[in-house]
XYZ file of C-alpha atoms in Angstrom:
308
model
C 188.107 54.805 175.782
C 185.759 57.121 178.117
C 184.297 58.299 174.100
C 183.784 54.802 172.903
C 182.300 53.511 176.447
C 180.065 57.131 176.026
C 179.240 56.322 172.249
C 178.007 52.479 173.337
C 175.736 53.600 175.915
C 174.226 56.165 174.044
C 173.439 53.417 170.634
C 172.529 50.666 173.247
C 169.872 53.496 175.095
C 168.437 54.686 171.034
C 168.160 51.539 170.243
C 165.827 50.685 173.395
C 163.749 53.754 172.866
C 160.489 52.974 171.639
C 158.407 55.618 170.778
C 155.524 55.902 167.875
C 156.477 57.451 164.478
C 154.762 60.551 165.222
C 156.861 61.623 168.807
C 159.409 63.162 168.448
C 163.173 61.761 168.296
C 164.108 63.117 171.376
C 161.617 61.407 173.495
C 161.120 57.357 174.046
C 157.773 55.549 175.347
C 158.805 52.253 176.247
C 155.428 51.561 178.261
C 153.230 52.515 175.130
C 150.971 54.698 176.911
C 152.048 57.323 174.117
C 153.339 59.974 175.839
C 157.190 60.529 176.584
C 158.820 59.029 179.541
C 160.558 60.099 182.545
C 164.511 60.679 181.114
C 166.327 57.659 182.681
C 169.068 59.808 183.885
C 167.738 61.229 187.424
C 170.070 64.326 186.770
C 168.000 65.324 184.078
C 165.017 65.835 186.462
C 163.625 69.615 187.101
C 162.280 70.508 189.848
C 162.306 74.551 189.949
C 161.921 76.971 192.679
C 159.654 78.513 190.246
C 156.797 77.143 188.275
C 155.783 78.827 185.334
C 152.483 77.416 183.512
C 149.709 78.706 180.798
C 146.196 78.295 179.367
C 145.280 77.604 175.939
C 144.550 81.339 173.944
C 141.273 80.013 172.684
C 140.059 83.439 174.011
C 141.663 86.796 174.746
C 144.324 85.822 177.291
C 144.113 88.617 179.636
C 140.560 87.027 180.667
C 141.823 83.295 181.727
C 144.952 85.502 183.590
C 142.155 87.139 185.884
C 140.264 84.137 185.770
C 143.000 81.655 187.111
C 144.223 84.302 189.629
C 142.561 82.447 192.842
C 144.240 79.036 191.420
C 148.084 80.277 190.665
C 147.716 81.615 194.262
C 146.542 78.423 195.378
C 149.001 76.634 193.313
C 151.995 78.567 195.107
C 150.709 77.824 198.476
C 150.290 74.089 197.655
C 153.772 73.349 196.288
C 155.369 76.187 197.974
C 156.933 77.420 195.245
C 156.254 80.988 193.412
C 153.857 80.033 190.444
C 153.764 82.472 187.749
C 151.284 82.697 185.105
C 152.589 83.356 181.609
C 150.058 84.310 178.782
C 150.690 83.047 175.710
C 149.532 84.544 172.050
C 148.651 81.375 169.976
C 148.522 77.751 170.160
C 151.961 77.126 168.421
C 153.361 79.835 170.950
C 152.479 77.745 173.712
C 153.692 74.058 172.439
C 157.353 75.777 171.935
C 157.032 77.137 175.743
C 156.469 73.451 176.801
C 159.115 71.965 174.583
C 162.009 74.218 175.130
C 161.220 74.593 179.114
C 160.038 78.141 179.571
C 156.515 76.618 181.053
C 156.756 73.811 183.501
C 152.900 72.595 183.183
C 149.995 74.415 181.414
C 146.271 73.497 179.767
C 146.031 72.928 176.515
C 143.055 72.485 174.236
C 141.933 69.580 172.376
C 144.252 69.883 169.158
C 146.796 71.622 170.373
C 147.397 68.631 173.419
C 148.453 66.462 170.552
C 151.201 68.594 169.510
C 151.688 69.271 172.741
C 152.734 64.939 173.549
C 153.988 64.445 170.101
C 156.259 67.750 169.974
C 156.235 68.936 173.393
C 156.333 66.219 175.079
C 154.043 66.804 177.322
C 152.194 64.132 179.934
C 148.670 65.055 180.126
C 147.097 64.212 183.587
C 143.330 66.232 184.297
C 140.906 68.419 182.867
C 138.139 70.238 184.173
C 135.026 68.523 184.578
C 131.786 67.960 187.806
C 130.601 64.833 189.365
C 129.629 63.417 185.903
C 133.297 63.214 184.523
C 134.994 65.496 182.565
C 133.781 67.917 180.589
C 133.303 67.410 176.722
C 132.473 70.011 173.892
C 131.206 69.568 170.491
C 132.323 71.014 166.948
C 129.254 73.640 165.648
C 128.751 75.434 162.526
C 127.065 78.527 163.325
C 125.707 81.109 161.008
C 123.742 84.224 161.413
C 120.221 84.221 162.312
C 118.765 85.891 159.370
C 121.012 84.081 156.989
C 119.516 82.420 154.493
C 121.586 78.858 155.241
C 120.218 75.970 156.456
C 122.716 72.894 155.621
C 126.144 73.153 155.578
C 126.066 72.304 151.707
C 124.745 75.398 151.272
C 128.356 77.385 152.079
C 129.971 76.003 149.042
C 131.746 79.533 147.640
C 130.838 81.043 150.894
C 133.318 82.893 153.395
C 134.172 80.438 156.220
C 136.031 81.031 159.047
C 138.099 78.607 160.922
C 140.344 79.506 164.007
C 143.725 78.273 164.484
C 145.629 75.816 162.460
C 146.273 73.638 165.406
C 142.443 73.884 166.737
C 140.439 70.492 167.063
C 136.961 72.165 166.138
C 138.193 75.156 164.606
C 140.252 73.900 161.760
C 141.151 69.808 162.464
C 137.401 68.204 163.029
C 135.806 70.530 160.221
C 138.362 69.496 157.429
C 137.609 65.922 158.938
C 134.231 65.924 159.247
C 132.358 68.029 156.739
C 132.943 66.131 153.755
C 130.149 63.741 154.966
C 128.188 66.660 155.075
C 128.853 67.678 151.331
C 131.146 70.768 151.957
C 134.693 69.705 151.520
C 137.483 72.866 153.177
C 139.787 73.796 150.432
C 137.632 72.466 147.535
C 134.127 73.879 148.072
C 135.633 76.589 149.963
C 139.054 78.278 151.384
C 139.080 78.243 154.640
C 139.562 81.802 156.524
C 141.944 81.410 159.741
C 140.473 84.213 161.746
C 142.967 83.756 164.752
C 140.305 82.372 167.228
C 137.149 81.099 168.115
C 135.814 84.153 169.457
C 137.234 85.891 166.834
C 135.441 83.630 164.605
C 132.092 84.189 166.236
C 132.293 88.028 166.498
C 133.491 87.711 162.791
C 129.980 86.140 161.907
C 127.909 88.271 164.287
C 129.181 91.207 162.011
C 128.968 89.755 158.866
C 132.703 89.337 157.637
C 132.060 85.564 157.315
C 129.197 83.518 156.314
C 129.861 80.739 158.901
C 132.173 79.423 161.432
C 133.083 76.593 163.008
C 133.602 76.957 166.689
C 133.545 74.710 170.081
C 130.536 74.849 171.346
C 131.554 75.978 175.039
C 133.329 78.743 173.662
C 130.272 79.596 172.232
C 128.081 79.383 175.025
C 130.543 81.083 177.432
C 130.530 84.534 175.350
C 126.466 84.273 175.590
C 127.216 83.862 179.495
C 129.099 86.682 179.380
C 126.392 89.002 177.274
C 128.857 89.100 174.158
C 126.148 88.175 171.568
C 121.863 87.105 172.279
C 121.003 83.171 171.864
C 118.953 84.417 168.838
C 121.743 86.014 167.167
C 123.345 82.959 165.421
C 121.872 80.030 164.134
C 123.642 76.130 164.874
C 123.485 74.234 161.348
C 125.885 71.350 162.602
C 126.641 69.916 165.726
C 129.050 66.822 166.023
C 129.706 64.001 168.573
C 131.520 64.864 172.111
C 134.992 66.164 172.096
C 136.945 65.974 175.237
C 138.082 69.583 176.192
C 141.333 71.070 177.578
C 143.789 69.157 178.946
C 146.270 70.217 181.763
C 149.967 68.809 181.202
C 153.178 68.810 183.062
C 156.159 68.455 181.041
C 157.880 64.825 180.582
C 161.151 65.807 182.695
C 159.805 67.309 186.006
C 161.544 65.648 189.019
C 158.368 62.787 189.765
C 158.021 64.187 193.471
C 156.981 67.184 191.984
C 154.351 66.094 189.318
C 153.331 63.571 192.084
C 152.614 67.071 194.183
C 151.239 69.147 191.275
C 148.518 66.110 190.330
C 147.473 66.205 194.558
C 147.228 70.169 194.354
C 145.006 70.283 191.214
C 142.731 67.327 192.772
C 142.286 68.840 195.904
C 141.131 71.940 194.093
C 137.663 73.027 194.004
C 136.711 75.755 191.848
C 135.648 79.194 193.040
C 132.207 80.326 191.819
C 133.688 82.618 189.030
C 135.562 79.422 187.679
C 132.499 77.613 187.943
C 130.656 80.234 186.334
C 133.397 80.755 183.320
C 133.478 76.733 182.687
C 129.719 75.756 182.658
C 129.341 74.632 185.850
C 132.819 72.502 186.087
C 133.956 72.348 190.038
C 136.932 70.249 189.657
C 139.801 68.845 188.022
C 139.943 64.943 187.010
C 142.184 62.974 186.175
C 142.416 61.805 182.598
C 144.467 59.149 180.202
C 145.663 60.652 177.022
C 145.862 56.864 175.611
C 142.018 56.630 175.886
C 140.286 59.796 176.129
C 141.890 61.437 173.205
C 141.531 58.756 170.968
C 138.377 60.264 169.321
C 140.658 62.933 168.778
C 143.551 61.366 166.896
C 141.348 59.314 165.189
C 139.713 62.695 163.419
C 143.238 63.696 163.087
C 144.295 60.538 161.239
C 141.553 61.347 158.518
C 142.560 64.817 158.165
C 145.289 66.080 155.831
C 146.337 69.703 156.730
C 147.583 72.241 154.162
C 151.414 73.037 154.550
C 151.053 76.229 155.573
């Protein structure tokens, strides 16, 4: 009887789990703000002694580790609890940390925040940005400057690097996006996954690809940082506004606890080497995934990505 009464409840709570075609099974969202809901069942709330959370690897994690330093020590005085920073190797690395638990919030960039809801589920809640609003990026093709290409046409048969497969302007936007251009990736050329945006840009710099497509505040913060002159590379494209990373806490956290992480990060004001590092960005925002990543699931929805 207990079994059947079990069975009941668990048809009657599928059946009222709304969630769109692309989230995954395990996770509802019956207020259609498309991420996953709190779990109904208060026992499934975590709220850890210790908070583990991560950065995107756009860039050589080691740097972001030192970088976020003052703000994990922050963090752990805020909440505290002992936050521990855990660098992660790629973008697919760090949607399985959110998804099977190992990371309790992290930032994710623009692509990779989709997988992040959809797979993850992850509840996206601030990003970095000043007194204007948050901070947005753009997808660039960059070549070298003494190469003889002007328009992006001109790279049909050419070496072309994209980054990641999950990246929004290193593999997602481009495949969108340069058609109406006339260069189509994987027809009038085969994309190269180089493993990251500065990858990618150090890859044309030496002359292993022809051109790149990169976010353009990656981009600008190796010239910050003297990795490569102004007047080394050359920007043939530049698209509309992305927004950039987004900081997420995952869907189960006990909701005095996200409640407390989203005060902590507000009340946060960057250091000067944070400032520095992210163009001039003091503090975090908060965001709605509904409406400020629809540009980016909208590029997404006219993209079809190889199966590998």
């Amino acid at each position: 009887m207990v079994a059947f009464v079990a069975m009941l409840f668990a048809t009657s709570t599928q059946a009222d789990c709304i969630r769109a075609p692309e989230m995954d099974a395990n996770f509802c969202d019956r207020n259609g703000d498309l991420v996953a809901d709190l779990p109904d069942d208060s026992a499934l709330w975590r709220n850890p002694n210790t908070l583990v959370w991560a950065y995107t690897p756009i860039e050589d994690p080691a740097v972001y580790a030192n970088l976020f330093r003052p703000f994990t020590e922050y963090l752990s005085d805020c909440t505290g609890k002992q936050v521990v920073y855990y660098p992660v190797q790629s973008n697919a690395a760090e949607v399985a940390a959110i998804k099977s638990g190992r990371v309790h919030f992290a930032g994710f960039s623009t692509g990779p925040t989709v997988a992040a809801v959809n797979e993850g589920g992850a509840v996206p809640f601030a990003a970095k940005g000043d007194a204007d609003g948050i901070r947005g990026y753009s997808l660039v093709a960059i070549v070298r400057a003494d190469s003889p290409y002007h328009n992006l046409s001109d790279l049909e048969g050419k070496r072309v690097a994209h980054s990641t497969p999950l990246s929004n302007s290193g593999n997602i936007a481009p495949r969108a996006l340069f058609p109406a251009e006339d260069l189509v990736p994987g027809q009038d050329y085969e994309p190269i996954l180089s493993g990251g945006h500065d990858r990618s840009i150090l890859g044309v710099l030496a002359g292993d690809y022809d051109m790149a497509a990169v976010a353009s505040d990656v981009l600008e913060r190796m010239t910050k940082r003297g990795m490569l002159q102004v007047d080394d590379l050359r920007v043939i494209y530049t698209s509309a506004l992305f927004p950039t990373s987004a900081f997420v806490h995952a869907h189960d956290l006990h909701p005095k606890l996200t409640a407390q992480l989203k005060s902590c990060f507000f009340d946060f004001t960057f250091p000067p080497e944070m400032q520095q590092a992210f163009q001039g960005d003091a503090q975090f925002l908060p965001i709605s995934y509904k409406s400020d990543w629809e540009i980016v699931r909208n590029v997404m929805d006219q993209t079809t990505l190889p199966d590998n």
